[in-house]
JSON list of C-alpha atoms in Angstrom, two decimals:
[
{"chain": "A", "resi": 7, "resn": "MET", "atom": "CA", "xyz": [129.99, 108.77, 44.75]},
{"chain": "A", "resi": 8, "resn": "GLY", "atom": "CA", "xyz": [129.45, 111.88, 45.42]},
{"chain": "A", "resi": 9, "resn": "LEU", "atom": "CA", "xyz": [129.54, 115.36, 45.08]},
{"chain": "A", "resi": 10, "resn": "THR", "atom": "CA", "xyz": [132.15, 117.70, 46.44]},
{"chain": "A", "resi": 11, "resn": "SER", "atom": "CA", "xyz": [133.50, 120.71, 46.28]},
{"chain": "A", "resi": 12, "resn": "GLN", "atom": "CA", "xyz": [136.92, 121.73, 46.28]},
{"chain": "A", "resi": 13, "resn": "ASP", "atom": "CA", "xyz": [136.05, 125.51, 45.27]},
{"chain": "A", "resi": 14, "resn": "PRO", "atom": "CA", "xyz": [133.04, 127.12, 45.91]},
{"chain": "A", "resi": 15, "resn": "GLU", "atom": "CA", "xyz": [132.22, 127.66, 42.56]},
{"chain": "A", "resi": 16, "resn": "ARG", "atom": "CA", "xyz": [133.68, 124.28, 40.91]},
{"chain": "A", "resi": 17, "resn": "LYS", "atom": "CA", "xyz": [131.73, 120.97, 41.73]},
{"chain": "A", "resi": 18, "resn": "SER", "atom": "CA", "xyz": [134.28, 117.99, 41.68]},
{"chain": "A", "resi": 19, "resn": "LEU", "atom": "CA", "xyz": [134.34, 114.30, 41.92]},
{"chain": "A", "resi": 20, "resn": "ARG", "atom": "CA", "xyz": [137.44, 112.58, 43.40]},
{"chain": "A", "resi": 21, "resn": "ILE", "atom": "CA", "xyz": [137.63, 108.42, 42.99]},
{"chain": "A", "resi": 22, "resn": "THR", "atom": "CA", "xyz": [140.84, 106.93, 43.20]},
{"chain": "A", "resi": 23, "resn": "ASN", "atom": "CA", "xyz": [143.35, 108.53, 40.82]},
{"chain": "A", "resi": 24, "resn": "LEU", "atom": "CA", "xyz": [140.27, 109.85, 38.35]},
{"chain": "A", "resi": 25, "resn": "GLU", "atom": "CA", "xyz": [139.27, 113.35, 39.15]},
{"chain": "A", "resi": 26, "resn": "ILE", "atom": "CA", "xyz": [135.72, 115.30, 37.63]},
{"chain": "A", "resi": 27, "resn": "ILE", "atom": "CA", "xyz": [135.98, 118.76, 37.42]},
{"chain": "A", "resi": 28, "resn": "GLU", "atom": "CA", "xyz": [134.31, 122.05, 35.20]},
{"chain": "A", "resi": 29, "resn": "MET", "atom": "CA", "xyz": [136.26, 122.65, 31.49]},
{"chain": "A", "resi": 30, "resn": "GLU", "atom": "CA", "xyz": [138.38, 125.41, 31.75]},
{"chain": "A", "resi": 31, "resn": "ARG", "atom": "CA", "xyz": [139.92, 127.21, 28.42]},
{"chain": "A", "resi": 32, "resn": "GLU", "atom": "CA", "xyz": [143.06, 125.53, 29.18]},
{"chain": "A", "resi": 33, "resn": "ASP", "atom": "CA", "xyz": [141.01, 121.58, 28.92]},
{"chain": "A", "resi": 34, "resn": "ILE", "atom": "CA", "xyz": [140.14, 122.19, 25.11]},
{"chain": "A", "resi": 35, "resn": "ASP", "atom": "CA", "xyz": [143.14, 121.01, 23.67]},
{"chain": "A", "resi": 36, "resn": "GLY", "atom": "CA", "xyz": [142.88, 118.16, 25.45]},
{"chain": "A", "resi": 37, "resn": "ILE", "atom": "CA", "xyz": [138.91, 117.53, 24.91]},
{"chain": "A", "resi": 38, "resn": "LEU", "atom": "CA", "xyz": [139.81, 117.89, 20.74]},
{"chain": "A", "resi": 39, "resn": "ASP", "atom": "CA", "xyz": [142.58, 115.52, 21.11]},
{"chain": "A", "resi": 40, "resn": "ILE", "atom": "CA", "xyz": [139.50, 112.98, 21.97]},
{"chain": "A", "resi": 41, "resn": "GLU", "atom": "CA", "xyz": [136.90, 114.37, 19.14]},
{"chain": "A", "resi": 42, "resn": "ASN", "atom": "CA", "xyz": [139.15, 114.43, 16.56]},
{"chain": "A", "resi": 43, "resn": "LEU", "atom": "CA", "xyz": [140.07, 110.25, 17.88]},
{"chain": "A", "resi": 44, "resn": "CYS", "atom": "CA", "xyz": [136.57, 109.50, 18.97]},
{"chain": "A", "resi": 45, "resn": "PHE", "atom": "CA", "xyz": [133.73, 110.99, 16.04]},
{"chain": "A", "resi": 46, "resn": "ARG", "atom": "CA", "xyz": [133.59, 111.34, 12.77]},
{"chain": "A", "resi": 47, "resn": "SER", "atom": "CA", "xyz": [132.68, 115.24, 12.99]},
{"chain": "A", "resi": 48, "resn": "PRO", "atom": "CA", "xyz": [133.88, 116.47, 16.02]},
{"chain": "A", "resi": 49, "resn": "TRP", "atom": "CA", "xyz": [132.69, 119.42, 17.62]},
{"chain": "A", "resi": 50, "resn": "THR", "atom": "CA", "xyz": [135.20, 122.34, 17.21]},
{"chain": "A", "resi": 51, "resn": "ARG", "atom": "CA", "xyz": [137.48, 124.48, 18.97]},
{"chain": "A", "resi": 52, "resn": "ASP", "atom": "CA", "xyz": [134.73, 127.20, 18.71]},
{"chain": "A", "resi": 53, "resn": "ALA", "atom": "CA", "xyz": [131.76, 124.85, 20.04]},
{"chain": "A", "resi": 54, "resn": "PHE", "atom": "CA", "xyz": [133.67, 124.13, 23.48]},
{"chain": "A", "resi": 55, "resn": "GLU", "atom": "CA", "xyz": [134.28, 127.84, 23.90]},
{"chain": "A", "resi": 56, "resn": "GLN", "atom": "CA", "xyz": [131.01, 128.90, 23.33]},
{"chain": "A", "resi": 57, "resn": "GLU", "atom": "CA", "xyz": [129.80, 126.15, 25.82]},
{"chain": "A", "resi": 58, "resn": "LEU", "atom": "CA", "xyz": [131.80, 128.44, 28.38]},
{"chain": "A", "resi": 59, "resn": "ASP", "atom": "CA", "xyz": [129.66, 131.31, 27.63]},
{"chain": "A", "resi": 60, "resn": "ILE", "atom": "CA", "xyz": [126.36, 129.65, 27.87]},
{"chain": "A", "resi": 61, "resn": "ASP", "atom": "CA", "xyz": [124.16, 129.43, 31.22]},
{"chain": "A", "resi": 62, "resn": "CYS", "atom": "CA", "xyz": [122.57, 126.36, 31.12]},
{"chain": "A", "resi": 63, "resn": "SER", "atom": "CA", "xyz": [125.80, 124.86, 29.09]},
{"chain": "A", "resi": 64, "resn": "LYS", "atom": "CA", "xyz": [128.35, 122.59, 32.01]},
{"chain": "A", "resi": 65, "resn": "VAL", "atom": "CA", "xyz": [131.36, 120.76, 30.79]},
{"chain": "A", "resi": 66, "resn": "PHE", "atom": "CA", "xyz": [133.33, 117.96, 32.77]},
{"chain": "A", "resi": 67, "resn": "VAL", "atom": "CA", "xyz": [136.34, 116.63, 32.26]},
{"chain": "A", "resi": 68, "resn": "ALA", "atom": "CA", "xyz": [137.78, 113.84, 34.13]},
{"chain": "A", "resi": 69, "resn": "LYS", "atom": "CA", "xyz": [141.44, 113.59, 34.64]},
{"chain": "A", "resi": 70, "resn": "LYS", "atom": "CA", "xyz": [143.19, 110.91, 35.36]},
{"chain": "A", "resi": 71, "resn": "SER", "atom": "CA", "xyz": [146.42, 110.99, 37.37]},
{"chain": "A", "resi": 72, "resn": "THR", "atom": "CA", "xyz": [149.55, 109.70, 35.46]},
{"chain": "A", "resi": 73, "resn": "PRO", "atom": "CA", "xyz": [152.84, 109.43, 36.84]},
{"chain": "A", "resi": 74, "resn": "HIS", "atom": "CA", "xyz": [153.85, 112.64, 35.25]},
{"chain": "A", "resi": 75, "resn": "LYS", "atom": "CA", "xyz": [150.62, 114.96, 34.92]},
{"chain": "A", "resi": 76, "resn": "LYS", "atom": "CA", "xyz": [147.00, 114.18, 35.13]},
{"chain": "A", "resi": 77, "resn": "ARG", "atom": "CA", "xyz": [145.65, 113.53, 31.31]},
{"chain": "A", "resi": 78, "resn": "ILE", "atom": "CA", "xyz": [141.81, 114.49, 29.93]},
{"chain": "A", "resi": 79, "resn": "ALA", "atom": "CA", "xyz": [140.37, 110.71, 30.39]},
{"chain": "A", "resi": 80, "resn": "GLY", "atom": "CA", "xyz": [136.82, 112.19, 28.84]},
{"chain": "A", "resi": 81, "resn": "TYR", "atom": "CA", "xyz": [134.20, 114.57, 28.70]},
{"chain": "A", "resi": 82, "resn": "ILE", "atom": "CA", "xyz": [130.36, 115.47, 29.44]},
{"chain": "A", "resi": 83, "resn": "CYS", "atom": "CA", "xyz": [128.64, 118.01, 28.01]},
{"chain": "A", "resi": 84, "resn": "LEU", "atom": "CA", "xyz": [125.09, 118.48, 29.30]},
{"chain": "A", "resi": 85, "resn": "TRP", "atom": "CA", "xyz": [122.30, 122.08, 29.39]},
{"chain": "A", "resi": 86, "resn": "VAL", "atom": "CA", "xyz": [120.14, 122.09, 32.96]},
{"chain": "A", "resi": 87, "resn": "VAL", "atom": "CA", "xyz": [116.97, 123.99, 31.57]},
{"chain": "A", "resi": 88, "resn": "THR", "atom": "CA", "xyz": [114.31, 124.06, 34.04]},
{"chain": "A", "resi": 89, "resn": "THR", "atom": "CA", "xyz": [113.63, 121.12, 35.03]},
{"chain": "A", "resi": 90, "resn": "GLU", "atom": "CA", "xyz": [115.84, 118.50, 32.20]},
{"chain": "A", "resi": 91, "resn": "VAL", "atom": "CA", "xyz": [119.07, 117.69, 31.76]},
{"chain": "A", "resi": 92, "resn": "HIS", "atom": "CA", "xyz": [119.86, 117.50, 28.00]},
{"chain": "A", "resi": 93, "resn": "ILE", "atom": "CA", "xyz": [123.74, 115.09, 27.26]},
{"chain": "A", "resi": 94, "resn": "LEU", "atom": "CA", "xyz": [124.94, 116.51, 24.09]},
{"chain": "A", "resi": 95, "resn": "ASN", "atom": "CA", "xyz": [128.49, 114.92, 24.12]},
{"chain": "A", "resi": 96, "resn": "LEU", "atom": "CA", "xyz": [130.03, 111.97, 26.66]},
{"chain": "A", "resi": 97, "resn": "ALA", "atom": "CA", "xyz": [133.41, 110.17, 25.05]},
{"chain": "A", "resi": 98, "resn": "THR", "atom": "CA", "xyz": [136.41, 108.67, 26.62]},
{"chain": "A", "resi": 99, "resn": "HIS", "atom": "CA", "xyz": [140.01, 108.61, 25.47]},
{"chain": "A", "resi": 100, "resn": "PRO", "atom": "CA", "xyz": [140.58, 105.70, 23.34]},
{"chain": "A", "resi": 101, "resn": "ASN", "atom": "CA", "xyz": [143.27, 104.49, 25.68]},
{"chain": "A", "resi": 102, "resn": "PHE", "atom": "CA", "xyz": [140.98, 104.83, 28.73]},
{"chain": "A", "resi": 103, "resn": "HIS", "atom": "CA", "xyz": [138.04, 102.57, 27.10]},
{"chain": "A", "resi": 104, "resn": "ARG", "atom": "CA", "xyz": [136.51, 100.58, 29.29]},
{"chain": "A", "resi": 105, "resn": "HIS", "atom": "CA", "xyz": [138.01, 102.03, 32.38]},
{"chain": "A", "resi": 106, "resn": "GLY", "atom": "CA", "xyz": [134.88, 102.98, 33.43]},
{"chain": "A", "resi": 107, "resn": "ILE", "atom": "CA", "xyz": [135.33, 106.67, 32.95]},
{"chain": "A", "resi": 108, "resn": "ALA", "atom": "CA", "xyz": [131.95, 107.06, 30.67]},
{"chain": "A", "resi": 109, "resn": "THR", "atom": "CA", "xyz": [130.36, 105.74, 33.56]},
{"chain": "A", "resi": 110, "resn": "SER", "atom": "CA", "xyz": [131.80, 107.87, 36.08]},
{"chain": "A", "resi": 111, "resn": "LEU", "atom": "CA", "xyz": [131.37, 110.78, 34.13]},
{"chain": "A", "resi": 112, "resn": "LEU", "atom": "CA", "xyz": [127.87, 110.08, 33.39]},
{"chain": "A", "resi": 113, "resn": "SER", "atom": "CA", "xyz": [127.27, 109.43, 37.02]},
{"chain": "A", "resi": 114, "resn": "PHE", "atom": "CA", "xyz": [128.43, 112.26, 37.81]},
{"chain": "A", "resi": 115, "resn": "GLY", "atom": "CA", "xyz": [126.80, 114.31, 35.20]},
{"chain": "A", "resi": 116, "resn": "LEU", "atom": "CA", "xyz": [123.19, 113.23, 36.08]},
{"chain": "A", "resi": 117, "resn": "LYS", "atom": "CA", "xyz": [123.95, 113.63, 39.90]},
{"chain": "A", "resi": 118, "resn": "PHE", "atom": "CA", "xyz": [124.93, 117.21, 39.09]},
{"chain": "A", "resi": 119, "resn": "SER", "atom": "CA", "xyz": [121.46, 117.83, 36.92]},
{"chain": "A", "resi": 120, "resn": "ILE", "atom": "CA", "xyz": [119.13, 116.54, 40.12]},
{"chain": "A", "resi": 121, "resn": "LEU", "atom": "CA", "xyz": [121.16, 119.12, 41.87]},
{"chain": "A", "resi": 122, "resn": "ALA", "atom": "CA", "xyz": [120.27, 121.73, 39.75]},
{"chain": "A", "resi": 123, "resn": "GLY", "atom": "CA", "xyz": [116.54, 120.88, 39.81]},
{"chain": "A", "resi": 124, "resn": "ALA", "atom": "CA", "xyz": [116.89, 118.20, 36.89]},
{"chain": "A", "resi": 125, "resn": "GLU", "atom": "CA", "xyz": [114.08, 115.88, 36.91]},
{"chain": "A", "resi": 126, "resn": "LEU", "atom": "CA", "xyz": [114.45, 114.57, 33.02]},
{"chain": "A", "resi": 127, "resn": "ALA", "atom": "CA", "xyz": [117.12, 113.23, 31.01]},
{"chain": "A", "resi": 128, "resn": "THR", "atom": "CA", "xyz": [117.19, 113.48, 27.09]},
{"chain": "A", "resi": 129, "resn": "LEU", "atom": "CA", "xyz": [120.34, 112.33, 25.23]},
{"chain": "A", "resi": 130, "resn": "GLU", "atom": "CA", "xyz": [120.57, 111.25, 21.04]},
{"chain": "A", "resi": 131, "resn": "VAL", "atom": "CA", "xyz": [122.41, 108.49, 20.31]},
{"chain": "A", "resi": 132, "resn": "ARG", "atom": "CA", "xyz": [123.82, 106.69, 16.98]},
{"chain": "A", "resi": 133, "resn": "LYS", "atom": "CA", "xyz": [121.64, 104.03, 16.63]},
{"chain": "A", "resi": 134, "resn": "SER", "atom": "CA", "xyz": [124.75, 101.86, 15.91]},
{"chain": "A", "resi": 135, "resn": "ASN", "atom": "CA", "xyz": [126.87, 102.76, 18.47]},
{"chain": "A", "resi": 136, "resn": "LEU", "atom": "CA", "xyz": [125.82, 99.67, 20.85]},
{"chain": "A", "resi": 137, "resn": "PRO", "atom": "CA", "xyz": [128.17, 100.18, 23.21]},
{"chain": "A", "resi": 138, "resn": "ALA", "atom": "CA", "xyz": [126.70, 104.00, 24.36]},
{"chain": "A", "resi": 139, "resn": "ILE", "atom": "CA", "xyz": [123.18, 102.47, 24.36]},
{"chain": "A", "resi": 140, "resn": "SER", "atom": "CA", "xyz": [124.02, 100.06, 26.93]},
{"chain": "A", "resi": 141, "resn": "LEU", "atom": "CA", "xyz": [125.81, 102.31, 29.05]},
{"chain": "A", "resi": 142, "resn": "TYR", "atom": "CA", "xyz": [122.60, 104.67, 28.62]},
{"chain": "A", "resi": 143, "resn": "GLU", "atom": "CA", "xyz": [119.80, 101.50, 29.49]},
{"chain": "A", "resi": 144, "resn": "LYS", "atom": "CA", "xyz": [121.78, 100.89, 32.72]},
{"chain": "A", "resi": 145, "resn": "PHE", "atom": "CA", "xyz": [121.08, 104.50, 33.79]},
{"chain": "A", "resi": 146, "resn": "ALA", "atom": "CA", "xyz": [117.23, 103.13, 33.27]},
{"chain": "A", "resi": 147, "resn": "PHE", "atom": "CA", "xyz": [117.34, 105.09, 29.69]},
{"chain": "A", "resi": 148, "resn": "GLU", "atom": "CA", "xyz": [114.87, 104.14, 27.35]},
{"chain": "A", "resi": 149, "resn": "ALA", "atom": "CA", "xyz": [114.38, 104.64, 23.78]},
{"chain": "A", "resi": 150, "resn": "MET", "atom": "CA", "xyz": [111.58, 107.09, 23.10]},
{"chain": "A", "resi": 151, "resn": "GLY", "atom": "CA", "xyz": [112.10, 107.92, 19.16]},
{"chain": "A", "resi": 152, "resn": "VAL", "atom": "CA", "xyz": [114.07, 107.19, 16.38]},
{"chain": "A", "resi": 153, "resn": "ARG", "atom": "CA", "xyz": [115.48, 111.18, 14.94]},
{"chain": "A", "resi": 154, "resn": "ARG", "atom": "CA", "xyz": [115.19, 109.78, 11.20]},
{"chain": "A", "resi": 155, "resn": "ARG", "atom": "CA", "xyz": [119.04, 110.87, 9.70]},
{"chain": "A", "resi": 156, "resn": "TYR", "atom": "CA", "xyz": [120.14, 112.73, 12.56]},
{"chain": "A", "resi": 157, "resn": "TYR", "atom": "CA", "xyz": [123.92, 113.07, 11.37]},
{"chain": "A", "resi": 158, "resn": "SER", "atom": "CA", "xyz": [124.75, 114.63, 8.87]},
{"chain": "A", "resi": 159, "resn": "ASP", "atom": "CA", "xyz": [128.42, 112.87, 8.13]},
{"chain": "A", "resi": 160, "resn": "ASN", "atom": "CA", "xyz": [126.41, 109.62, 6.97]},
{"chain": "A", "resi": 161, "resn": "TYR", "atom": "CA", "xyz": [123.22, 110.61, 7.60]},
{"chain": "A", "resi": 162, "resn": "GLU", "atom": "CA", "xyz": [122.40, 107.97, 10.62]},
{"chain": "A", "resi": 163, "resn": "ASP", "atom": "CA", "xyz": [119.85, 108.35, 12.49]},
{"chain": "A", "resi": 164, "resn": "ALA", "atom": "CA", "xyz": [119.80, 108.57, 16.08]},
{"chain": "A", "resi": 165, "resn": "ILE", "atom": "CA", "xyz": [117.54, 106.63, 18.78]},
{"chain": "A", "resi": 166, "resn": "VAL", "atom": "CA", "xyz": [116.37, 109.32, 21.12]},
{"chain": "A", "resi": 167, "resn": "MET", "atom": "CA", "xyz": [116.50, 108.09, 25.17]},
{"chain": "A", "resi": 168, "resn": "TYR", "atom": "CA", "xyz": [115.53, 109.50, 28.40]},
{"chain": "A", "resi": 169, "resn": "SER", "atom": "CA", "xyz": [115.76, 108.76, 31.94]},
{"chain": "A", "resi": 170, "resn": "GLU", "atom": "CA", "xyz": [113.09, 109.82, 34.78]},
{"chain": "A", "resi": 171, "resn": "LEU", "atom": "CA", "xyz": [115.52, 111.43, 37.74]},
{"chain": "A", "resi": 172, "resn": "ARG", "atom": "CA", "xyz": [115.36, 110.19, 41.04]},
{"chain": "A", "resi": 173, "resn": "SER", "atom": "CA", "xyz": [117.63, 111.93, 43.81]}
]
């Protein structure tokens, strides 16, 4: 999967009937649907609107073609700061679980980050989120520590993971 540019300002990826592009303001409703279905403490509209104004922030959405329209199937939010990318959020709509959406988004986000100069990727993941941990391990992420009582909804620990990126 390679990065292509349909327009000089937007990076995108096309695979079969999936397109990954930068989030635009009109994508926020679809992202909020996923947030509310997937997370106990979902991000707010304001949080996503703020991401549009943060220079180091990139939010990419995966749009799946259906017979009548393109539907947001997932998204990834990341910050690229100097030589590090921090993955803030990765989610797939439950209707598209096990369709390779999260894998495609993570692959795209990491490739984008490498092209932007990142050499290290970091993230936090709920200790109980075994499917996410398994996905990250497939991308050579390793546990490097624990943030005790990190999640405010139930005070679950977060595993801090990292991966050295190679171009």
